[in-house]
Every structure is written in C-alpha cells, then in structure tokens.
Short mmCIF file of C-alpha atoms in Angstrom, two decimals:
data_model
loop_
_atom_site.label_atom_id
_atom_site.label_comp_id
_atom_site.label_asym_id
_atom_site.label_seq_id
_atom_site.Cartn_x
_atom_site.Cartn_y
_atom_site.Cartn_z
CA UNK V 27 33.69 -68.04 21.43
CA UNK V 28 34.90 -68.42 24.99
CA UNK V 29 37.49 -66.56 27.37
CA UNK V 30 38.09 -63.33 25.15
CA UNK V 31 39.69 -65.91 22.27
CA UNK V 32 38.24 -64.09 18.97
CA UNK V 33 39.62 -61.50 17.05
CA UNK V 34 38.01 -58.68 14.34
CA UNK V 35 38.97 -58.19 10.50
CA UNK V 36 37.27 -54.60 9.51
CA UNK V 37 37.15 -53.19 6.29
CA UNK V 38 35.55 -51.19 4.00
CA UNK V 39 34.82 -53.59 2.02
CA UNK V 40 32.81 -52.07 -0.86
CA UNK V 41 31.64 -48.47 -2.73
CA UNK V 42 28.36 -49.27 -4.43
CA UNK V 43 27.85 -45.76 -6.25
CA UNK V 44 28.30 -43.11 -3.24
CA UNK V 45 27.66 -45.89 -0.66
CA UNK V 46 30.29 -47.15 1.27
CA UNK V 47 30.14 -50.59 3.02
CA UNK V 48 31.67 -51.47 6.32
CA UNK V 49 32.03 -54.66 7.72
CA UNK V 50 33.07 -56.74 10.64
CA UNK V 51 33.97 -60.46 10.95
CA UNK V 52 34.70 -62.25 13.92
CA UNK V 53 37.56 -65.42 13.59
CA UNK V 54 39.41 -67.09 16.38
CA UNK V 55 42.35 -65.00 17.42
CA UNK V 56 44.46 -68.74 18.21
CA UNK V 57 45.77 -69.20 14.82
CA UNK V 58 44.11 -72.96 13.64
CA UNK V 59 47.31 -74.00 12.21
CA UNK V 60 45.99 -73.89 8.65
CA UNK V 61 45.00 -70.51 6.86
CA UNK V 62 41.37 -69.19 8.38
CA UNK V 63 38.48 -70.19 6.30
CA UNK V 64 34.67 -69.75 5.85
CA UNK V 65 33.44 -71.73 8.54
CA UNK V 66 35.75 -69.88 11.09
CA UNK V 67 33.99 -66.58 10.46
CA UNK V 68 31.06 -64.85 11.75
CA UNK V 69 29.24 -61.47 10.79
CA UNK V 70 29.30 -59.00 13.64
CA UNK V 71 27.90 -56.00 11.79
CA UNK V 72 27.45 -54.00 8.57
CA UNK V 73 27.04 -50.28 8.14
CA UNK V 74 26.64 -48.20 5.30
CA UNK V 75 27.77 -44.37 4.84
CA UNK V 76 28.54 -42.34 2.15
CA UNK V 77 31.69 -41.35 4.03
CA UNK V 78 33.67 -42.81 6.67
CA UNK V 79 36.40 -41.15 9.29
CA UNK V 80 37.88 -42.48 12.29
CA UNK V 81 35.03 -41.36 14.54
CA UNK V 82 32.71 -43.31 12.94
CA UNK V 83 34.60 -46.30 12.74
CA UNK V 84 35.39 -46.25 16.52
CA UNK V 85 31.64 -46.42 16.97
CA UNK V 86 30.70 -49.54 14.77
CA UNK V 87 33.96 -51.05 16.84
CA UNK V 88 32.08 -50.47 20.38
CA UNK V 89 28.95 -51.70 19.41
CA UNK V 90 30.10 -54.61 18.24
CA UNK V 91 32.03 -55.33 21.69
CA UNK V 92 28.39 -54.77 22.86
CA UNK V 93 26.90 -57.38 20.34
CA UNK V 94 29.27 -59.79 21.69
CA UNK V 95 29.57 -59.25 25.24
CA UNK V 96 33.18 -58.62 25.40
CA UNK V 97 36.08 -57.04 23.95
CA UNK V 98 38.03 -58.73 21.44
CA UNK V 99 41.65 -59.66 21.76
CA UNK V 100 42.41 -57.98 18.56
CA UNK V 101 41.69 -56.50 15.67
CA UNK V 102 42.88 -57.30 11.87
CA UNK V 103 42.67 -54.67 9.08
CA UNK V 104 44.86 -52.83 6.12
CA UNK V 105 46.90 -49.89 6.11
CA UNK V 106 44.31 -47.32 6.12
CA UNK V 107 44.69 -44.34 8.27
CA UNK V 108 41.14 -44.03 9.49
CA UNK V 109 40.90 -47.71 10.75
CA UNK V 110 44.60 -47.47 12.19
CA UNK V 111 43.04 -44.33 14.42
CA UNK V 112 39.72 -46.16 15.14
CA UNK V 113 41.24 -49.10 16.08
CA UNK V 114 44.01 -47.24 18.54
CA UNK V 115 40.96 -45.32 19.93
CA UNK V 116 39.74 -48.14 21.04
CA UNK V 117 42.59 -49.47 22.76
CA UNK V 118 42.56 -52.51 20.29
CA UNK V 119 45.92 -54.27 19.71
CA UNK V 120 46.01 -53.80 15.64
CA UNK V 121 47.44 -55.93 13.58
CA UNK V 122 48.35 -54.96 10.03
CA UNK V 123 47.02 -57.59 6.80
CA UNK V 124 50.18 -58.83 5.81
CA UNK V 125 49.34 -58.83 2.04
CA UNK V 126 48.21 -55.27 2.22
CA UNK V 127 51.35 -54.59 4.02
CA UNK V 128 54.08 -55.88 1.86
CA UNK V 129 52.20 -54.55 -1.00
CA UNK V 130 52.27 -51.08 0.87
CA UNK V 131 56.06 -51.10 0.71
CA UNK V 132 56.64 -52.27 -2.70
CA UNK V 133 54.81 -49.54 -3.80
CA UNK V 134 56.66 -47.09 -1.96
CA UNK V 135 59.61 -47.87 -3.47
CA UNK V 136 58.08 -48.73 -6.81
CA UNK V 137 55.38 -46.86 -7.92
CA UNK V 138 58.00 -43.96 -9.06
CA UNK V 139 60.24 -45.93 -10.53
CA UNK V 140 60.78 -44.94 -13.64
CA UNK V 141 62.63 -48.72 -14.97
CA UNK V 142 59.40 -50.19 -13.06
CA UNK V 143 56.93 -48.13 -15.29
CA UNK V 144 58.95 -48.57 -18.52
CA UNK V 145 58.63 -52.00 -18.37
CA UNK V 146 55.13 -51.98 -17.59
CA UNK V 147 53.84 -49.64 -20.16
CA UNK V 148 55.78 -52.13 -22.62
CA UNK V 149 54.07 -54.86 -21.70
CA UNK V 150 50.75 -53.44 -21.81
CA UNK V 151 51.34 -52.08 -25.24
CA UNK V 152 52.42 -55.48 -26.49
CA UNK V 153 49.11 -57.04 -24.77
CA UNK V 154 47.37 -54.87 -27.14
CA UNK V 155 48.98 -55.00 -29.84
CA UNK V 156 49.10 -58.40 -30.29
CA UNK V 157 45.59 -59.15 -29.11
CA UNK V 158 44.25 -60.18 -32.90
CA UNK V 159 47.71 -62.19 -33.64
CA UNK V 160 49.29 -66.06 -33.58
CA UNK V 161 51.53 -64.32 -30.86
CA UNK V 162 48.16 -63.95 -29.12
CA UNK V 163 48.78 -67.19 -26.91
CA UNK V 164 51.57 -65.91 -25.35
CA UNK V 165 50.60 -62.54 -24.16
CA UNK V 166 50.79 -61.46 -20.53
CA UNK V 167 48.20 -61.46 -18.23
CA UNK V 168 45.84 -58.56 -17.28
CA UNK V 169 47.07 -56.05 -15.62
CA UNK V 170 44.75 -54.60 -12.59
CA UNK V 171 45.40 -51.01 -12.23
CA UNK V 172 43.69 -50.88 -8.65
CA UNK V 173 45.60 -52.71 -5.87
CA UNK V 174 48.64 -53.73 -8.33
CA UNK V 175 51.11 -54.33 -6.33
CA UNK V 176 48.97 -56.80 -4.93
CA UNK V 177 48.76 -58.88 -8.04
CA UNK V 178 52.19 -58.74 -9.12
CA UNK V 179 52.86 -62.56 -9.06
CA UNK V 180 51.39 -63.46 -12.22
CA UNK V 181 52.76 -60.84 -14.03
CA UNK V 182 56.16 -61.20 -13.12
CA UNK V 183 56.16 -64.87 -13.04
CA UNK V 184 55.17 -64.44 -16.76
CA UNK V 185 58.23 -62.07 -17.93
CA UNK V 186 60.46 -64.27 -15.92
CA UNK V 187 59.03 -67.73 -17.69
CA UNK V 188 59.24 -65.86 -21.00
CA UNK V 189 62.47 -64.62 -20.38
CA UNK V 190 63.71 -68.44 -19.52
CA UNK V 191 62.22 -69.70 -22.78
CA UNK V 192 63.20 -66.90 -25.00
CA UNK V 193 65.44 -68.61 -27.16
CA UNK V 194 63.35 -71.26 -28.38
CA UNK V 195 60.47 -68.25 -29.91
CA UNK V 196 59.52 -68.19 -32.95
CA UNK V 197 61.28 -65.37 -35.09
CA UNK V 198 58.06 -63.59 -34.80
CA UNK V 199 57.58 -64.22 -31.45
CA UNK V 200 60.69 -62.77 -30.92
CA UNK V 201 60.23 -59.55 -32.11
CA UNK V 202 57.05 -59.22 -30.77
CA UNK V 203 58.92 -60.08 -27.15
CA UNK V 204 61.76 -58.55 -28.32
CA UNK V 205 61.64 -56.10 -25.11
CA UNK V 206 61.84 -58.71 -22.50
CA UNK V 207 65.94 -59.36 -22.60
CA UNK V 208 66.70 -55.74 -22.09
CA UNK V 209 64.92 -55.87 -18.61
CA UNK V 210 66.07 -59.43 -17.62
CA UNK V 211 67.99 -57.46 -14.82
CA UNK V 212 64.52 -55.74 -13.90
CA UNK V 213 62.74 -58.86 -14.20
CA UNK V 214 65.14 -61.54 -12.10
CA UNK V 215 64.94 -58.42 -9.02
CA UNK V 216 61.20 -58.19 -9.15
CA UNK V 217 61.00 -62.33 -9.35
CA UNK V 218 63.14 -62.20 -6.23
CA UNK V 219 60.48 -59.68 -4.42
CA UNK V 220 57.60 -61.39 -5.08
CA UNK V 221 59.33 -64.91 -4.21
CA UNK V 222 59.76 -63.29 -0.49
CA UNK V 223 56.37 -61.82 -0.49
CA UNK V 224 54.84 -65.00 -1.26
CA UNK V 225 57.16 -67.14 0.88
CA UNK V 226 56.52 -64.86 4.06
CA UNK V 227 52.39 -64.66 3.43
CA UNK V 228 52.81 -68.46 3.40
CA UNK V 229 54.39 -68.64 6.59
CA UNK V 230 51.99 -66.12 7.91
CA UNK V 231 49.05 -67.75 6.94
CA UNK V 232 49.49 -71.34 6.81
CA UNK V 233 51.62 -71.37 10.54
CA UNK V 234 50.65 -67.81 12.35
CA UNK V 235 51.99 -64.50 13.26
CA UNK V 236 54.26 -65.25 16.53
CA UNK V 237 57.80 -64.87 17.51
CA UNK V 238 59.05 -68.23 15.60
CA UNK V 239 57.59 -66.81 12.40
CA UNK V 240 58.94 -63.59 12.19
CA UNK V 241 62.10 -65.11 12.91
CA UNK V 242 62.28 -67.02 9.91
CA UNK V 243 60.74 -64.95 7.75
CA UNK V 244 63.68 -62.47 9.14
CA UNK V 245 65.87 -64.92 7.91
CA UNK V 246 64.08 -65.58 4.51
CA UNK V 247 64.37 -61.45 3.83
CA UNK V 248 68.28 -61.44 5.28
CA UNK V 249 69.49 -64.17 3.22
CA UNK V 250 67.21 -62.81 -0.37
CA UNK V 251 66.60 -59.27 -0.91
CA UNK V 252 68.65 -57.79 1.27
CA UNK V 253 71.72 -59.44 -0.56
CA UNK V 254 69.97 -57.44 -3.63
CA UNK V 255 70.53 -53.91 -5.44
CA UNK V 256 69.66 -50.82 -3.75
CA UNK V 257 65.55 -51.06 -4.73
CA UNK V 258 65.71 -54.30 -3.29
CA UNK V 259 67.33 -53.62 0.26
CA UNK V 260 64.87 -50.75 0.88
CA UNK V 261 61.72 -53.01 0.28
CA UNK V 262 63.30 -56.01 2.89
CA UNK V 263 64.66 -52.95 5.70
CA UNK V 264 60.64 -51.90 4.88
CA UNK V 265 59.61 -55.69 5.65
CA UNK V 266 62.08 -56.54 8.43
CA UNK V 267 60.61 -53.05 9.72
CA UNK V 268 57.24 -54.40 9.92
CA UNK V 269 58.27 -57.48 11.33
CA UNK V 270 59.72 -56.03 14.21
CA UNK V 271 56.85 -53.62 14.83
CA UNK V 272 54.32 -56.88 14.71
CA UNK V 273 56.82 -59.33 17.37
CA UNK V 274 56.62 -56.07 20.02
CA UNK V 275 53.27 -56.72 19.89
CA UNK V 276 53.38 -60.63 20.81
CA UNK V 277 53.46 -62.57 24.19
CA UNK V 278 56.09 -65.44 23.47
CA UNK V 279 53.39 -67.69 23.82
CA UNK V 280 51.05 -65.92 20.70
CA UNK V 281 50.30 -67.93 17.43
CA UNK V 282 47.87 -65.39 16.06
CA UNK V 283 46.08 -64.23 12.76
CA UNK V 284 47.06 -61.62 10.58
CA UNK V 285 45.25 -62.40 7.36
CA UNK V 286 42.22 -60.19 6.10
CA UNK V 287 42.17 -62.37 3.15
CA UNK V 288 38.45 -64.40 4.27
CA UNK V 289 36.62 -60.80 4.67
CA UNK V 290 38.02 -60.79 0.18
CA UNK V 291 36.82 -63.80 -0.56
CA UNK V 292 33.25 -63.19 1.89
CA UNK V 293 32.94 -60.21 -0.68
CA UNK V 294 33.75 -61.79 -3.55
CA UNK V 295 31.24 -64.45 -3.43
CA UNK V 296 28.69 -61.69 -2.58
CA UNK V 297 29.67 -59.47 -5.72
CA UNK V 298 29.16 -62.68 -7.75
CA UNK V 299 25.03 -62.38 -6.48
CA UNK V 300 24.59 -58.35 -6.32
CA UNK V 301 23.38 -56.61 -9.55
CA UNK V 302 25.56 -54.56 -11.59
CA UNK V 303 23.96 -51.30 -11.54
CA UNK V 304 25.54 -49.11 -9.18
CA UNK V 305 22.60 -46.63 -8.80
CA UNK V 306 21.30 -49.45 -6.64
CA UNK V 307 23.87 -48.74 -3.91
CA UNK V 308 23.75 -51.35 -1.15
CA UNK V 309 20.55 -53.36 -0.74
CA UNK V 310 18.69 -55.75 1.65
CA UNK V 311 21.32 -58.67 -0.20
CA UNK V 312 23.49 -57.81 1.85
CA UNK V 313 21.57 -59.62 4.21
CA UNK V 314 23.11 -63.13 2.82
CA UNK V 315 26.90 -62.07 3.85
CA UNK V 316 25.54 -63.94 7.39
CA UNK V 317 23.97 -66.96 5.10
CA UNK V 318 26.79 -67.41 3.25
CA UNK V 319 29.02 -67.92 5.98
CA UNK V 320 26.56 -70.27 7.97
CA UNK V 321 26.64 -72.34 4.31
CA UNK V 322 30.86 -72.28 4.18
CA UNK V 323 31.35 -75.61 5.60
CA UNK V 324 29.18 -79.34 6.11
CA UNK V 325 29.45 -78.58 10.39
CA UNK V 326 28.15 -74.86 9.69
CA UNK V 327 25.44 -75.83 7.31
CA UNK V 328 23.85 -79.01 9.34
CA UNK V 329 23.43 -76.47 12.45
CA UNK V 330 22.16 -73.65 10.32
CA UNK V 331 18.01 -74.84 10.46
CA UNK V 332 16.59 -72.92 7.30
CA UNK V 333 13.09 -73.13 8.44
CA UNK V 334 13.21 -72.07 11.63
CA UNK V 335 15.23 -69.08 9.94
CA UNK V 336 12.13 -68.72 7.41
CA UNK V 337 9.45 -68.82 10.18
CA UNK V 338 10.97 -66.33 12.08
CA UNK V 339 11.98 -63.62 9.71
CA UNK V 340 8.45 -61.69 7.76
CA UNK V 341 9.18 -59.28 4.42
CA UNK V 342 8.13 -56.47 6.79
CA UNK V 343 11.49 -57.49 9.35
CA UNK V 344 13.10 -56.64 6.06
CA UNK V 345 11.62 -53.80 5.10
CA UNK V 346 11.80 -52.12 8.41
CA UNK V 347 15.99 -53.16 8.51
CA UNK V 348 15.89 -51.41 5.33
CA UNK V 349 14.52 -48.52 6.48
CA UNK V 350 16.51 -47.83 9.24
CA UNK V 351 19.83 -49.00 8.22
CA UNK V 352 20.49 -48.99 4.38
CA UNK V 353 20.52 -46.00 2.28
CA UNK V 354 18.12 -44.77 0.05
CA UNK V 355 17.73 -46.85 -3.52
CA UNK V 356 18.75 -44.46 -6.43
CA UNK V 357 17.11 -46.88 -8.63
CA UNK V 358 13.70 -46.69 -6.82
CA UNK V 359 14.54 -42.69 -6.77
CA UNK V 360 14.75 -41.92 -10.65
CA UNK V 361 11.66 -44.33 -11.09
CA UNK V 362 9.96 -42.39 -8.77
CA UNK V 363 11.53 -38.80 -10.20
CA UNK V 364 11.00 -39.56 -14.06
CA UNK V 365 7.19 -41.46 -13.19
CA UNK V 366 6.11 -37.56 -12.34
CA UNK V 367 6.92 -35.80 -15.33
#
C-alpha cells in the first residue's frame, strides 16, 4: 500500500470460552467506490487475552504501525470505550462503524421503551406458540437477542408486510395476528427508522464517508424522521449528531471508509471451520484468517503460490507460534487432568 493510503478496522472479534480475540485488518483508506470486499483486506495481527483494556489495545495498534512501516491514515472500529481510548492514544483519526453506530442510538432511545418491548414480547410469544400450527408459515423471523438493534430490518419489515396484508388472513390467521393492528402506529415509526438506517449505510458504503455524503444523508434524516413523533426526532438529532461529528473530521477532498462490516464476514467464514467446543478457546486455525483472505478473490488467489507457502512453513513453526502466542488448550488440559486420576 503506498504513500500512507491504508486504513485499520479493529475489533474484538471473538470470546472462545475465557479467550478473547483481537484482530486487525488493513483496507485502503480511498473509498473504491463500491462497498470494501475480501480481496481489499489484509491481516495485520491477532492477539489473544482473556481480558482487554485500552492499554493493551494501544499496544497491538503500535506494533502493527511497526509491521507495516508506517502509520495508518485511520482507523475503523465500533462504539466501544476501550478501542475509542486506544485509538485516541494513539493519535489515530477514529472513525465510528456506521452500522454499530446507528444501532447505538436506536437503542438508546429504544431499549426502555416500554411500547417497543410490548410489541416484542408479543411477537415472540406468537412465534412460539404457533410453531406446531398451519399459521406456522407465517410466523416472524428469529429474533437475536445479542446485537438486536442491529437486525431489526427483517423483523420490522415482517410486521409491516403483515400489517399491509392483514385483511386478506385467514379467520385463524387473524386471531393468531390479531395483535399486529393495535401497533400499526408502532410498526409504520419503526419501518420509517430502519428505512433511514438502511438508506444512509447504503450511501455510506456503496459511495464513502465524505462531505457530499453526509450531506445527503442530512437531507434523507431532515426530510423522514425528523418530520416523525417525539421517539423518532431523538434517534435522527442522535444521527445528524454523528454526522456532524464524522464531516469535522474530513478534508473536502476525503471519500473514505467507515464500514467494519468485512472484519464480520472474515469471522464468519472462520466460525463456519472452528469446532464448537468452547473449552478449546482459540487455536492454531486461526492461522487461516490470512488464507482466507489471500483466497477472497481470482487476482488474490493466482498470486497466493500454495507451495512455496507449504515448503516454507514446518508443524514445529506452528507449534512454536502456538506456544508463544495462543493460550493454553482447556481441552488438552482436562485430558491431561482426568488421564492422572
């Protein structure tokens, strides 16, 4: 990557167990006119602790500046306070995930809400109710109870489809549903907040974080949920917030990234391969986050020479890697533990 032109997404990516993984990808910091993908990412490091601060964080940051051989122009990453302090420390411009960060404010306003949780709970209880039934074809989607507000979309895109079609149910399917009219209020506000979030992520990701951007997605918020009810006006004065806290970090001339988005889907390709039992913390696997991104795209993979790679690396290269950077197997430990009674 040449003249300073990359950027860092960090994150604590996974907790195997007690094991906590940390990671660092490098992607260009010119946004590529297109959402970032595989092939623009590299692995610049991978630590494991059981717990993390700020102090440590600020210390996998300089040695990757080290790894690289200069300083990055900036660095990506979600709300949390320890990498906002790390990445200050280090005198890194930060720029916030926008995903993370919308979802941040919905859930400030939200996540108390007692209409918000009523409705909810309702359609939970219906999903289980009417698991076994002919209704069963029709029920709502999973709800995740970690990073909700994240996965929203389908959810309320569901109650508001449902709602539209309500009339044409079956008599059964009606009272089965019959909870859905008395939050069609509740449901057309939270359709209208999760239209916005998705329209400003798309302009975010698919044209880049720079003054042009903000400005329409300034307009976007102005002429939607601000013209809303009271919930709805405190989630856009939230957004427009965060808008104007990202363009007084931009040159006129930036078209950057603010996606952490490829360091998800890195991860969830790797969770696919690792094994289920948790006792096995993080293991020497992790050593195919790298492979996996050489393999992302045709140009990647016709560089990446997979004998040369073979040659060069021996099981003992492993094993001493192991050693000196992973955490002890609690696997191999109770083996070991239960083998001397």
């Amino acid at each position: 990557m040449n003249d300073n032109n990359y950027a860092m997404i960090i994150d604590e990516c996974m907790m195997i167990g007690s094991q906590k993984l940390l990671t660092l990808i490098s992607v260009p910091a010119e946004h590529q006119g297109r959402p970032l993908q595989l092939d623009d990412a590299k692995v610049v490091g991978f630590e494991v602790q059981t717990t993390w601060n700020a102090e440590k964080v600020e210390k996998v940051l300089e040695k990757s500046e080290g790894i690289i051989g200069k300083a990055a122009k900036y660095v990506i990453s979600d709300n949390d306070a320890k990498m906002r302090k790390a990445i200050k420390s280090s005198n890194f411009t930060w720029h916030r995930d926008v995903s993370h960060t919308l979802a941040l404010f919905m859930e400030r306003v939200y996540k108390h809400d007692a209409e918000f949780a009523e409705f909810f709970n309702k359609m939970a209880v219906c999903k289980k109710q009417c698991c076994m039934k002919d209704v069963a074809y029709l029920q709502s989607p999973s709800q995740r109870c970690k990073a909700k507000f994240m996965n929203l979309e389908e959810s309320v895109n569901w109650a508001y489809k449902m709602l539209q079609l309500y009339h044409k149910l079956t008599t059964l399917e009606k009272e089965v549903f019959s909870f859905l009219p008395a939050y069609a209020s509740f449901i057309d506000e939270m359709q209208d907040i999760v239209s916005c979030v998705h329209s400003i992520e798309k302009e975010m990701k698919y044209n880049g974080l720079s003054k042009n951007t903000i400005a329409k997605c300034r307009m976007h918020i102005n002429a939607t949920i601000m013209c809303g009810n009271e919930r709805m006006r405190r989630v856009g004065t939230c957004f427009l917030s965060y808008l104007s806290e990202e363009d007084g970090l931009l040159k006129d001339a930036d078209i950057v990234n603010n996606s952490s988005d490829l360091i998800e889907t890195t991860f969830g390709i790797f969770k696919y391969i690792q094994s289920p039992n948790k006792l096995n913390g993080v293991t020497t696997l992790v050593l195919h986050l790298p492979v996996i991104l050489s393999f992302a795209g045709i140009s990647n993979s016709k560089r990446y020479n997979v004998k040369e790679h073979l040659c060069r690396t021996r099981i003992k290269d492993i094993t001493l890697w192991r050693e000196k950077y992973l955490m002890e197997n609690l696997v191999t430990k109770r083996i070991k533990t239960l083998k001397t009674a």
